Short mmCIF file of C-alpha atoms and ligand atoms in Angstrom, two decimals:
data_model
loop_
_atom_site.label_atom_id
_atom_site.label_comp_id
_atom_site.label_asym_id
_atom_site.label_seq_id
_atom_site.Cartn_x
_atom_site.Cartn_y
_atom_site.Cartn_z
CA MET A 8 -22.21 20.15 8.86
CA ASN A 9 -20.34 21.64 11.84
CA ASP A 10 -18.03 18.76 12.50
CA ILE A 11 -15.09 19.49 10.23
CA ARG A 12 -12.21 17.00 10.39
CA GLN A 13 -9.04 18.96 10.92
CA ASN A 14 -5.30 18.63 10.55
CA TYR A 15 -3.37 17.38 13.56
CA ILE A 16 -0.14 19.39 13.85
CA ASP A 17 2.19 19.68 16.82
CA GLY A 18 -0.31 17.86 19.05
CA ARG A 19 -3.24 20.14 18.24
CA TRP A 20 -6.24 19.89 15.92
CA GLN A 21 -6.39 22.83 13.55
CA PRO A 22 -8.20 23.82 10.37
CA ALA A 23 -6.39 24.46 7.08
CA LEU A 24 -4.77 27.94 7.25
CA SER A 25 -7.02 29.05 4.38
CA GLY A 26 -10.09 27.76 6.19
CA ALA A 27 -10.98 25.72 3.08
CA THR A 28 -12.78 22.39 3.36
CA ARG A 29 -13.64 19.57 1.00
CA GLU A 30 -16.53 17.10 0.88
CA ILE A 31 -16.16 13.43 1.55
CA ILE A 32 -18.72 11.34 -0.33
CA ASN A 33 -20.01 7.83 0.31
CA PRO A 34 -19.43 6.11 -3.05
CA ALA A 35 -22.30 3.66 -2.42
CA ASN A 36 -24.97 6.38 -2.59
CA GLY A 37 -23.26 9.67 -3.45
CA GLU A 38 -24.14 11.18 -0.05
CA LEU A 39 -22.02 13.69 1.80
CA ILE A 40 -20.57 12.06 4.90
CA ALA A 41 -18.05 14.58 6.15
CA LEU A 42 -16.20 17.81 5.59
CA VAL A 43 -12.45 17.82 5.98
CA ALA A 44 -9.69 20.43 5.96
CA ASP A 45 -8.49 21.15 2.41
CA SER A 46 -4.81 21.89 3.05
CA GLN A 47 -2.22 23.57 0.89
CA ALA A 48 1.57 23.47 0.92
CA GLU A 49 1.56 26.10 3.71
CA ASP A 50 -0.22 23.67 6.02
CA THR A 51 2.19 20.88 5.11
CA ARG A 52 5.14 23.24 5.85
CA LEU A 53 3.68 23.83 9.35
CA ALA A 54 3.47 20.08 9.94
CA ILE A 55 7.03 19.55 8.61
CA ALA A 56 8.32 22.26 10.92
CA ALA A 57 6.56 20.65 13.87
CA ALA A 58 8.07 17.23 13.07
CA LYS A 59 11.50 18.80 12.57
CA ARG A 60 11.36 20.54 15.94
CA ALA A 61 10.16 17.35 17.62
CA PHE A 62 12.94 15.25 16.02
CA TYR A 63 15.94 17.57 16.00
CA GLY A 64 14.95 19.72 19.01
CA LYS A 65 13.75 17.92 22.09
CA GLY A 66 13.99 14.55 20.37
CA GLU A 67 11.70 13.03 22.99
CA TRP A 68 10.40 10.15 20.80
CA ARG A 69 13.70 9.17 19.26
CA ARG A 70 15.35 9.22 22.68
CA THR A 71 12.51 7.04 24.13
CA GLY A 72 13.92 3.53 24.46
CA GLY A 73 12.59 0.74 22.18
CA PRO A 74 10.62 -1.02 24.93
CA ARG A 75 8.73 2.14 25.86
CA ARG A 76 8.05 3.01 22.22
CA ALA A 77 6.75 -0.54 21.98
CA ASP A 78 4.39 0.04 24.90
CA THR A 79 2.90 3.06 23.08
CA LEU A 80 2.49 1.07 19.86
CA LEU A 81 0.76 -1.72 21.85
CA ALA A 82 -1.60 0.81 23.37
CA ILE A 83 -2.38 2.10 19.86
CA ALA A 84 -3.07 -1.52 18.68
CA ASP A 85 -5.38 -2.09 21.67
CA ALA A 86 -7.32 1.14 20.93
CA ILE A 87 -7.70 0.14 17.29
CA LYS A 88 -9.14 -3.19 18.41
CA ALA A 89 -11.44 -1.50 20.90
CA ARG A 90 -12.81 0.74 18.16
CA ALA A 91 -12.63 -1.86 15.40
CA GLU A 92 -16.31 -1.87 14.40
CA GLU A 93 -16.52 1.92 14.26
CA LEU A 94 -13.34 2.08 12.16
CA ALA A 95 -14.54 -0.69 9.84
CA LEU A 96 -17.85 1.15 9.28
CA LEU A 97 -15.95 4.37 8.54
CA ASP A 98 -13.70 2.69 5.90
CA THR A 99 -16.69 1.01 4.31
CA ARG A 100 -18.69 4.31 4.10
CA ASP A 101 -15.63 6.21 2.92
CA ASN A 102 -14.18 3.68 0.41
CA GLY A 103 -17.19 1.50 -0.56
CA LYS A 104 -15.62 -1.85 0.37
CA PRO A 105 -17.69 -4.74 1.84
CA LEU A 106 -17.86 -4.58 5.60
CA ARG A 107 -16.20 -7.92 6.23
CA GLU A 108 -13.20 -6.81 4.12
CA ALA A 109 -13.05 -3.54 6.14
CA ARG A 110 -13.21 -5.56 9.39
CA ALA A 111 -10.28 -7.66 8.15
CA ASP A 112 -8.33 -4.47 7.34
CA ILE A 113 -8.80 -3.06 10.82
CA ASP A 114 -7.66 -6.35 12.40
CA ASP A 115 -4.60 -6.30 10.20
CA ALA A 116 -3.88 -2.70 11.04
CA ALA A 117 -3.96 -3.39 14.77
CA ALA A 118 -1.76 -6.48 14.18
CA CYS A 119 0.71 -4.32 12.22
CA PHE A 120 1.22 -1.96 15.22
CA ARG A 121 1.61 -5.05 17.42
CA TYR A 122 4.18 -6.63 15.04
CA TYR A 123 6.38 -3.54 14.97
CA ALA A 124 6.07 -3.12 18.74
CA GLY A 125 7.58 -6.61 19.05
CA LEU A 126 10.23 -6.11 16.41
CA VAL A 127 11.64 -2.92 17.86
CA THR A 128 12.51 -4.68 21.11
CA LYS A 129 14.57 -7.35 19.28
CA PRO A 130 18.32 -7.16 18.62
CA GLN A 131 19.33 -4.77 15.87
CA GLY A 132 22.69 -3.97 14.33
CA GLY A 133 25.83 -6.10 14.67
CA VAL A 134 29.31 -6.39 16.06
CA TYR A 135 32.22 -6.81 13.61
CA GLU A 136 35.64 -8.40 13.82
CA VAL A 137 38.00 -5.81 12.36
CA SER A 138 41.71 -5.52 11.50
CA ASP A 139 44.14 -4.11 14.09
CA GLY A 140 46.29 -1.85 11.84
CA PHE A 141 45.58 1.11 14.18
CA GLY A 142 45.76 -1.00 17.30
CA PRO A 143 42.99 -3.07 18.76
CA MET A 144 39.59 -1.88 17.71
CA HIS A 145 35.99 -2.77 18.29
CA ALA A 146 33.34 -1.97 15.65
CA PHE A 147 29.63 -2.16 15.79
CA ALA A 148 26.64 -0.86 13.84
CA MET A 149 23.56 0.67 15.36
CA HIS A 150 20.23 1.46 13.81
CA GLU A 151 18.84 5.00 14.10
CA PRO A 152 15.68 6.67 12.85
CA VAL A 153 16.00 8.50 9.56
CA GLY A 154 14.49 11.76 10.89
CA VAL A 155 11.45 13.54 9.48
CA CYS A 156 9.46 11.15 7.26
CA GLY A 157 6.67 12.09 4.84
CA LEU A 158 4.12 9.32 4.30
CA ILE A 159 1.49 9.33 1.54
CA THR A 160 -1.11 6.64 1.13
CA PRO A 161 -3.86 5.87 -1.41
CA TRP A 162 -7.55 5.25 -1.01
CA ASN A 163 -7.89 1.53 -1.50
CA TYR A 164 -7.06 0.38 2.07
CA PRO A 165 -7.48 3.60 4.10
CA LEU A 166 -6.55 2.49 7.67
CA LEU A 167 -4.43 -0.50 6.64
CA MET A 168 -2.07 1.48 4.37
CA ALA A 169 -1.78 4.07 7.14
CA ALA A 170 -0.66 1.29 9.53
CA TRP A 171 1.79 -0.21 7.03
CA LYS A 172 3.68 3.10 6.99
CA LEU A 173 3.06 4.68 10.37
CA ALA A 174 3.69 1.61 12.55
CA PRO A 175 7.29 0.96 11.32
CA ALA A 176 8.13 4.69 10.96
CA LEU A 177 7.13 5.35 14.57
CA ALA A 178 8.62 2.11 15.88
CA ALA A 179 11.95 3.25 14.45
CA GLY A 180 11.74 6.55 16.37
CA ASN A 181 11.02 8.93 13.47
CA CYS A 182 8.77 11.95 13.49
CA VAL A 183 6.25 11.86 10.63
CA VAL A 184 3.91 13.94 8.51
CA PHE A 185 1.16 11.77 7.12
CA LYS A 186 -1.13 12.59 4.20
CA PRO A 187 -3.86 10.09 3.44
CA SER A 188 -5.76 10.10 0.14
CA GLU A 189 -8.10 13.07 -0.19
CA LEU A 190 -10.89 10.57 -0.94
CA THR A 191 -10.67 8.41 2.21
CA PRO A 192 -9.18 10.33 5.16
CA LEU A 193 -11.77 9.58 7.88
CA SER A 194 -10.29 6.55 9.60
CA ALA A 195 -6.86 8.27 9.57
CA VAL A 196 -8.38 11.11 11.59
CA GLU A 197 -9.59 8.60 14.15
CA LEU A 198 -6.17 6.91 14.18
CA PHE A 199 -4.60 10.26 15.08
CA ARG A 200 -7.12 10.68 17.91
CA ILE A 201 -5.82 7.34 19.13
CA PHE A 202 -2.21 8.55 18.82
CA HIS A 203 -3.14 11.60 20.92
CA GLU A 204 -4.72 9.50 23.62
CA ALA A 205 -1.79 7.09 23.60
CA GLY A 206 0.43 10.03 24.54
CA LEU A 207 2.73 10.41 21.50
CA PRO A 208 4.82 13.52 22.21
CA ALA A 209 3.57 16.66 20.35
CA GLY A 210 5.04 16.92 16.81
CA THR A 211 5.90 13.18 16.60
CA ALA A 212 3.00 12.32 14.34
CA ASN A 213 1.30 15.01 12.24
CA LEU A 214 -1.69 14.70 9.91
CA VAL A 215 -2.31 16.87 6.91
CA LEU A 216 -5.60 16.47 4.95
CA GLY A 217 -5.82 17.58 1.33
CA THR A 218 -5.07 16.60 -2.21
CA GLY A 219 -1.82 15.19 -3.45
CA PRO A 220 -0.68 18.13 -5.63
CA SER A 221 -1.69 20.76 -3.00
CA ALA A 222 -0.75 19.17 0.28
CA GLY A 223 1.27 16.05 -0.52
CA GLN A 224 3.83 17.30 -2.97
CA GLU A 225 5.51 19.54 -0.45
CA LEU A 226 6.55 16.41 1.45
CA ALA A 227 8.49 15.26 -1.63
CA SER A 228 10.11 18.62 -2.41
CA SER A 229 10.85 19.99 1.10
CA HIS A 230 14.54 19.92 2.09
CA ASP A 231 13.37 19.54 5.71
CA VAL A 232 11.96 16.05 5.03
CA ASP A 233 14.57 13.27 5.27
CA MET A 234 12.52 10.50 3.76
CA ILE A 235 9.36 10.00 1.79
CA THR A 236 7.39 6.84 1.30
CA PHE A 237 4.48 6.63 -1.14
CA THR A 238 1.92 4.05 -2.24
CA GLY A 239 -0.08 4.92 -5.36
CA SER A 240 0.16 5.16 -9.10
CA THR A 241 3.44 4.77 -10.99
CA ARG A 242 3.03 8.21 -12.58
CA THR A 243 2.72 10.01 -9.21
CA GLY A 244 5.59 7.86 -7.88
CA GLN A 245 7.75 9.17 -10.65
CA THR A 246 6.88 12.78 -9.77
CA ILE A 247 7.69 12.17 -6.14
CA ALA A 248 11.01 10.47 -6.91
CA SER A 249 12.09 13.38 -9.11
CA LEU A 250 11.09 16.01 -6.54
CA ALA A 251 12.91 14.04 -3.80
CA VAL A 252 16.26 14.43 -5.60
CA GLY A 253 16.60 18.04 -4.33
CA ASN A 254 17.92 17.01 -0.94
CA LEU A 255 18.60 13.37 -1.86
CA LYS A 256 16.00 12.20 0.61
CA LYS A 257 15.44 8.53 1.12
CA VAL A 258 12.56 7.26 -1.04
CA GLY A 259 10.23 4.24 -0.79
CA LEU A 260 7.69 3.66 -3.58
CA GLU A 261 5.01 1.03 -3.78
CA LEU A 262 3.36 1.53 -7.15
CA GLY A 263 1.10 -0.04 -9.72
CA GLY A 264 0.96 -3.48 -11.20
CA LYS A 265 -0.46 -5.63 -14.01
CA SER A 266 0.20 -8.88 -12.36
CA PRO A 267 0.05 -12.32 -14.04
CA ASN A 268 -1.86 -15.22 -12.58
CA ILE A 269 -0.55 -18.33 -14.37
CA ILE A 270 -2.78 -21.43 -14.32
CA PHE A 271 -1.50 -24.76 -15.65
CA ALA A 272 -3.83 -27.58 -16.80
CA ASP A 273 -2.74 -29.82 -13.92
CA ALA A 274 -4.00 -27.36 -11.27
CA ASP A 275 -7.10 -27.90 -9.14
CA LEU A 276 -9.34 -25.85 -11.43
CA GLU A 277 -12.16 -25.19 -8.99
CA GLY A 278 -9.61 -23.88 -6.44
CA ALA A 279 -7.88 -21.85 -9.11
CA VAL A 280 -11.17 -20.22 -10.12
CA GLU A 281 -11.91 -19.14 -6.54
CA TRP A 282 -8.36 -17.80 -5.99
CA ALA A 283 -8.48 -16.02 -9.32
CA MET A 284 -11.68 -14.28 -8.12
CA ILE A 285 -9.99 -13.31 -4.84
CA GLY A 286 -7.05 -12.20 -7.01
CA VAL A 287 -9.06 -9.75 -9.12
CA PHE A 288 -12.45 -9.03 -7.49
CA PHE A 289 -11.36 -8.57 -3.86
CA ASN A 290 -11.74 -4.95 -2.80
CA GLN A 291 -13.52 -4.34 -6.12
CA GLY A 292 -10.20 -5.02 -7.86
CA GLU A 293 -8.82 -1.81 -6.40
CA VAL A 294 -5.66 -3.63 -5.32
CA CYS A 295 -2.13 -2.94 -6.53
CA SER A 296 -1.29 -6.63 -6.62
CA ALA A 297 -4.54 -7.68 -8.39
CA GLY A 298 -4.08 -10.72 -10.61
CA SER A 299 -5.60 -8.79 -13.51
CA ARG A 300 -3.94 -10.95 -16.22
CA ILE A 301 -4.97 -14.58 -16.14
CA LEU A 302 -2.61 -16.72 -18.26
CA ILE A 303 -4.14 -20.12 -18.67
CA GLU A 304 -2.98 -23.26 -20.43
CA GLU A 305 -4.88 -23.50 -23.68
CA SER A 306 -6.28 -27.02 -23.13
CA VAL A 307 -8.34 -26.00 -20.02
CA LYS A 308 -9.20 -22.44 -21.02
CA GLU A 309 -12.83 -23.01 -22.10
CA ARG A 310 -13.71 -24.88 -18.93
CA PHE A 311 -11.98 -22.35 -16.70
CA VAL A 312 -13.48 -19.29 -18.34
CA ALA A 313 -16.99 -20.74 -18.28
CA ARG A 314 -16.71 -21.50 -14.54
CA LEU A 315 -15.13 -18.09 -13.79
CA ALA A 316 -17.98 -16.31 -15.61
CA GLU A 317 -20.57 -18.39 -13.78
CA ARG A 318 -19.08 -17.55 -10.42
CA ALA A 319 -18.57 -13.87 -11.36
CA ASN A 320 -22.21 -13.52 -12.47
CA ALA A 321 -23.35 -14.93 -9.14
CA MET A 322 -21.48 -12.30 -7.08
CA THR A 323 -23.70 -9.98 -5.10
CA ILE A 324 -23.10 -6.28 -5.60
CA GLY A 325 -24.24 -3.44 -3.31
CA ASP A 326 -23.64 -1.05 -0.46
CA GLY A 327 -20.65 -2.34 1.53
CA LEU A 328 -22.63 -1.93 4.75
CA HIS A 329 -24.85 -4.86 3.59
CA ASP A 330 -21.69 -6.95 3.12
CA PRO A 331 -22.02 -7.96 -0.54
CA ASP A 332 -19.29 -9.72 -2.54
CA ILE A 333 -18.50 -6.47 -4.38
CA GLY A 334 -18.95 -2.96 -3.03
CA ALA A 335 -18.77 0.46 -4.59
CA ILE A 336 -15.87 1.82 -6.64
CA VAL A 337 -14.20 4.59 -4.65
CA SER A 338 -15.24 7.56 -6.74
CA GLN A 339 -17.02 8.63 -9.88
CA ALA A 340 -13.65 9.43 -11.48
CA GLN A 341 -12.39 5.90 -10.80
CA LEU A 342 -15.68 4.44 -12.07
CA GLU A 343 -15.37 6.32 -15.34
CA LYS A 344 -11.71 5.26 -15.67
CA ILE A 345 -12.71 1.59 -15.27
CA LEU A 346 -15.61 1.92 -17.76
CA GLY A 347 -13.15 3.59 -20.17
CA HIS A 348 -10.82 0.58 -19.95
CA ILE A 349 -13.77 -1.76 -20.59
CA GLU A 350 -14.83 0.24 -23.64
CA ARG A 351 -11.28 0.23 -25.05
CA ALA A 352 -10.89 -3.51 -24.51
CA ARG A 353 -14.09 -4.09 -26.51
CA SER A 354 -13.07 -1.82 -29.31
CA GLN A 355 -9.62 -3.45 -29.52
CA GLY A 356 -11.23 -6.87 -30.04
CA ALA A 357 -11.23 -8.60 -26.63
CA ARG A 358 -14.27 -10.90 -26.12
CA LEU A 359 -16.49 -9.78 -23.26
CA VAL A 360 -17.53 -12.93 -21.33
CA CYS A 361 -19.43 -11.32 -18.43
CA GLY A 362 -20.01 -7.96 -16.78
CA GLY A 363 -18.69 -5.07 -18.74
CA GLU A 364 -21.01 -2.40 -17.46
CA ARG A 365 -21.97 -0.17 -14.63
CA TYR A 366 -24.36 -1.83 -12.11
CA THR A 367 -27.41 0.33 -11.31
CA ALA A 368 -30.00 -2.04 -9.88
CA GLY A 369 -32.15 -0.68 -7.02
CA SER A 370 -30.37 1.66 -4.69
CA CYS A 371 -27.06 1.07 -6.55
CA ALA A 372 -28.28 3.58 -9.16
CA LYS A 373 -27.00 6.44 -6.93
CA GLY A 374 -23.57 4.88 -6.33
CA PHE A 375 -20.50 3.87 -8.36
CA PHE A 376 -20.71 0.11 -9.05
CA VAL A 377 -19.20 -2.08 -11.78
CA ARG A 378 -20.20 -5.68 -12.54
CA PRO A 379 -17.29 -8.13 -12.26
CA THR A 380 -15.90 -8.35 -15.77
CA VAL A 381 -14.01 -11.08 -17.66
CA PHE A 382 -12.46 -10.50 -21.03
CA ASP A 383 -11.31 -13.51 -23.08
CA GLN A 384 -9.19 -13.70 -26.26
CA CYS A 385 -6.93 -10.95 -25.10
CA THR A 386 -3.65 -10.31 -26.86
CA ARG A 387 -0.47 -8.79 -25.53
CA GLU A 388 -0.72 -5.53 -27.43
CA MET A 389 -4.20 -4.69 -26.06
CA ASP A 390 -4.43 -1.92 -23.43
CA ILE A 391 -6.43 -4.27 -21.17
CA VAL A 392 -3.32 -6.48 -20.99
CA ARG A 393 -0.86 -3.65 -20.55
CA GLU A 394 -2.52 -1.06 -18.38
CA GLU A 395 -3.55 -1.11 -14.71
CA VAL A 396 -7.36 -0.90 -14.48
CA PHE A 397 -7.74 -0.87 -10.69
CA GLY A 398 -11.25 -2.33 -10.93
CA PRO A 399 -13.00 -5.69 -11.08
CA VAL A 400 -11.82 -6.44 -14.61
CA VAL A 401 -9.66 -9.37 -15.72
CA ALA A 402 -8.00 -10.15 -19.09
CA VAL A 403 -7.56 -13.87 -20.02
CA GLN A 404 -4.76 -15.05 -22.39
CA THR A 405 -3.64 -18.55 -23.19
CA PHE A 406 -0.27 -20.26 -23.38
CA ARG A 407 0.96 -23.66 -24.49
CA THR A 408 4.32 -24.17 -22.74
CA GLU A 409 5.89 -23.23 -19.42
CA ALA A 410 8.49 -21.05 -21.24
CA GLU A 411 5.76 -19.17 -23.08
CA ALA A 412 3.83 -18.60 -19.82
CA ILE A 413 6.96 -17.13 -18.13
CA GLU A 414 7.70 -14.94 -21.13
CA MET A 415 4.15 -13.61 -21.21
CA ALA A 416 4.11 -13.03 -17.42
CA ASN A 417 7.22 -10.89 -17.58
CA ASP A 418 6.10 -8.93 -20.67
CA THR A 419 5.10 -5.82 -18.63
CA PRO A 420 6.91 -2.79 -17.27
CA TYR A 421 5.46 -3.62 -13.87
CA GLY A 422 6.77 -6.19 -11.33
CA LEU A 423 4.64 -6.13 -8.22
CA ALA A 424 3.12 -9.60 -8.00
CA GLY A 425 2.33 -12.88 -9.71
CA GLY A 426 0.79 -16.28 -8.99
CA VAL A 427 1.14 -19.80 -10.30
CA PHE A 428 -1.31 -22.70 -9.99
CA THR A 429 -0.10 -26.24 -10.64
CA SER A 430 0.06 -29.59 -8.86
CA ASP A 431 3.70 -30.00 -9.89
CA GLY A 432 5.76 -28.56 -7.04
CA ALA A 433 9.03 -28.35 -8.93
CA ARG A 434 7.34 -26.43 -11.75
CA ALA A 435 5.67 -24.05 -9.27
CA LEU A 436 9.11 -23.10 -7.85
CA ARG A 437 10.73 -22.93 -11.27
CA VAL A 438 8.11 -20.49 -12.46
CA VAL A 439 8.09 -18.39 -9.32
CA LYS A 440 11.87 -18.03 -9.58
CA GLU A 441 11.47 -16.68 -13.10
CA ILE A 442 8.71 -14.17 -12.38
CA ARG A 443 10.23 -10.68 -12.11
CA ALA A 444 8.04 -9.48 -9.27
CA GLY A 445 8.42 -8.76 -5.52
CA VAL A 446 5.39 -10.75 -4.27
CA THR A 447 4.39 -14.19 -5.55
CA TRP A 448 1.90 -16.91 -4.65
CA ILE A 449 1.73 -20.64 -5.31
CA ASN A 450 -1.75 -22.23 -5.54
CA CYS A 451 -3.30 -19.13 -3.91
CA TYR A 452 -3.49 -15.39 -4.75
CA ASN A 453 -3.44 -12.17 -2.67
CA PRO A 454 -3.01 -13.13 1.03
CA THR A 455 -0.54 -10.72 2.63
CA PHE A 456 1.09 -10.86 6.05
CA ASN A 457 2.53 -8.22 8.33
CA GLU A 458 5.49 -10.48 8.93
CA ALA A 459 6.73 -10.74 5.32
CA PRO A 460 8.17 -8.02 3.07
CA TRP A 461 5.98 -6.41 0.41
CA GLY A 462 7.04 -4.37 -2.59
CA GLY A 463 7.82 -4.33 -6.26
CA TYR A 464 10.41 -4.88 -8.95
CA LYS A 465 10.73 -2.75 -12.08
CA MET A 466 8.19 0.08 -12.41
CA SER A 467 6.21 -1.15 -9.41
CA GLY A 468 8.69 0.76 -7.27
CA TYR A 469 11.47 0.15 -4.76
CA GLY A 470 11.82 -0.34 -1.01
CA ARG A 471 9.69 -2.68 1.02
CA ASP A 472 6.72 -2.33 3.37
CA LEU A 473 6.15 -4.84 6.19
CA GLY A 474 8.36 -7.48 7.81
CA VAL A 475 11.85 -6.78 9.07
CA ASN A 476 12.60 -4.92 5.79
CA GLY A 477 9.78 -2.55 6.57
CA LEU A 478 11.48 -1.41 9.76
CA LEU A 479 14.91 -1.18 8.10
CA GLU A 480 13.44 1.20 5.50
CA TYR A 481 12.79 3.78 8.25
CA GLN A 482 16.22 3.41 9.80
CA GLN A 483 19.79 4.44 9.02
CA VAL A 484 22.73 2.37 10.03
CA LYS A 485 25.61 4.00 11.81
CA GLN A 486 29.03 2.46 12.09
CA VAL A 487 30.77 3.00 15.46
CA ASN A 488 34.51 2.30 15.83
CA ILE A 489 36.18 2.24 19.25
CA SER A 490 39.90 2.14 19.96
CA LEU A 491 40.60 -0.33 22.76
CA GLN A 492 43.98 1.23 23.37
CA PRO A 493 43.62 4.97 24.09
CA GLY A 494 46.77 7.06 23.56
CA PRO A 495 49.20 7.51 20.61
CA VAL A 496 49.08 4.86 17.92
CA GLY A 497 52.56 5.62 16.59
CA TRP A 498 51.41 5.91 12.99
CA TYR A 499 53.45 9.05 12.18
CA ARG A 500 57.18 9.08 12.61
CA ARG A 501 58.27 11.53 15.35
P1 NDP B 609 -2.41 8.66 -7.12
O1 NDP B 609 -1.13 7.98 -7.25
O2 NDP B 609 -2.58 9.94 -7.81
O3 NDP B 609 -2.74 8.89 -5.54
C1 NDP B 609 -2.22 8.18 -4.46
C2 NDP B 609 -1.84 9.12 -3.35
O4 NDP B 609 -0.87 10.05 -3.79
C3 NDP B 609 -2.99 9.97 -2.79
O5 NDP B 609 -2.80 10.23 -1.46
C4 NDP B 609 -2.85 11.22 -3.62
O6 NDP B 609 -3.45 12.28 -2.97
C5 NDP B 609 -1.37 11.38 -3.62
N1 NDP B 609 -0.87 12.24 -4.70
C6 NDP B 609 -1.33 12.44 -5.89
N2 NDP B 609 -0.59 13.32 -6.60
C7 NDP B 609 0.42 13.71 -5.81
C8 NDP B 609 1.57 14.59 -5.90
N3 NDP B 609 1.81 15.25 -7.04
N4 NDP B 609 2.40 14.67 -4.84
C9 NDP B 609 2.18 13.97 -3.72
N5 NDP B 609 1.12 13.13 -3.51
C10 NDP B 609 0.27 12.98 -4.54
O7 NDP B 609 -3.56 7.69 -7.54
P2 NDP B 609 -5.09 8.02 -7.82
O8 NDP B 609 -5.83 8.08 -6.58
O9 NDP B 609 -5.21 9.18 -8.78
O10 NDP B 609 -5.49 6.70 -8.66
C11 NDP B 609 -5.12 6.61 -10.03
C12 NDP B 609 -4.57 5.23 -10.37
O11 NDP B 609 -3.40 4.94 -9.55
C13 NDP B 609 -5.55 4.09 -10.03
O12 NDP B 609 -6.46 3.94 -11.02
C14 NDP B 609 -4.56 2.98 -9.93
O13 NDP B 609 -4.28 2.50 -11.22
C15 NDP B 609 -3.33 3.59 -9.34
N6 NDP B 609 -3.28 3.37 -7.85
C16 NDP B 609 -2.41 2.44 -7.33
C17 NDP B 609 -2.41 2.18 -6.00
C18 NDP B 609 -1.52 1.18 -5.43
O14 NDP B 609 -1.81 0.66 -4.35
N7 NDP B 609 -0.38 0.87 -6.00
C19 NDP B 609 -3.33 2.88 -5.06
C20 NDP B 609 -4.12 3.86 -5.66
C21 NDP B 609 -4.10 4.07 -7.02
P3 NDP B 609 -4.98 12.64 -3.34
O15 NDP B 609 -5.70 11.37 -3.76
O16 NDP B 609 -5.46 13.11 -2.05
O17 NDP B 609 -4.92 13.67 -4.42
#
């Protein structure tokens, strides 16, 4: 395989300094699909130096006015749209997800660049009425880019997670070093080709390919990086936050979850079943906000679980390119992790209702597939209720009262998301207000929008992606005070 995907540093494609490469595997069939640079900290340092020169040296991008930065972002959005099918096929082959889900991701990624192109041309900052103890003054605040930003994304939404971070970081005028997951870097490489064609000044956006510990960690520890944002596991988030303390860089963390999906007996049960499936089987359940704990009112539990199992058993499973309901799990390691969770749930006494095993029918034998799995009779001390699985596995528990449902929902160190299904509007709002989580849904589960802020409470992290908050994360606010009466103030006695 001659075509090795390289790092993009200072406007040039270049191999890892060591010359090392790593293999990218299609999880649907185990086939090698690409070789990519396998970078080390020395490569990341090169990229950081390029970003630092671009930001603090010439400063071309940060000095480009908002409307012209917006033009570039719009050109990037157009190019993503123009290459949408190719990018969707890449994400499906790289990650395993069904093609229609990959297509939706690419659409969303283009829309994300478009959204931040619009936002950066809107008023920012403010003008303040201030006291006149030192004579008449005028005070205002302006928003500035943070500087050099390190961005690290996971493998579950390859191009979309890249857009969630790169679009606002670039809109704000920062220079960035981006490290995608080692498992799914291919669409990011194409995105950087698009950046190059769109004319981003050299050093503004740099791409480093490699593993987290080898290539990513330097972004957290380097004193030349002003900010780091990360989406991934809580454990790695903790490592990054502790390394970032060295130069007190700004940190944004979007981490794991074990999110409750609360279903009351008065809900439309057929609708709740379908949304619960979207909540936990979408993207093979490899979703940080997955509604992986279903809390259902005891009186309707049997009916709900029977219907959920019936629908889960009917889901098609296969190579994402054939657009099944459920595609491949991203890697053998993740497959084994999921199967380990299933095994532990069984041994701890949860009742397996459906699924619960690797799926190997036909050509799936060569890939990493798991049948959609429902566990009933789960109790709060079981690992399946406490730990993030990141696979198509859901744990069902029952409650009798609203208060009990809320208490169970919040009984987790995580706080990313939660849902509530009921036909009682006042109850829906009461429950949502009590859920300690950053993203909530009423009578639906999982839709996300570029326009609205996304992020967690508690050990699901801090900071927000998307929406106006997403742009603010990548900005600093500077106070500017102007004397309207130049000359001596007369403060000190002569
Ligand atoms: P990680 O948190 O380890 O990886 C996420 C990203 O962080 C990847 O780009 C990874 O690089 C990078 N990374 C890993 N270690 C470091 C480090 N020391 N310094 C800097 N960057 C690092 O998640 P995994 O891929 O190992 O998945 C494990 C579990 O994490 C999943 O089962 C799931 O529970 C959770 N997870 C949560 C996600 C979310 O959206 N909140 C997303 C993905 C996983 P690389 O992969 O290249 O090594």
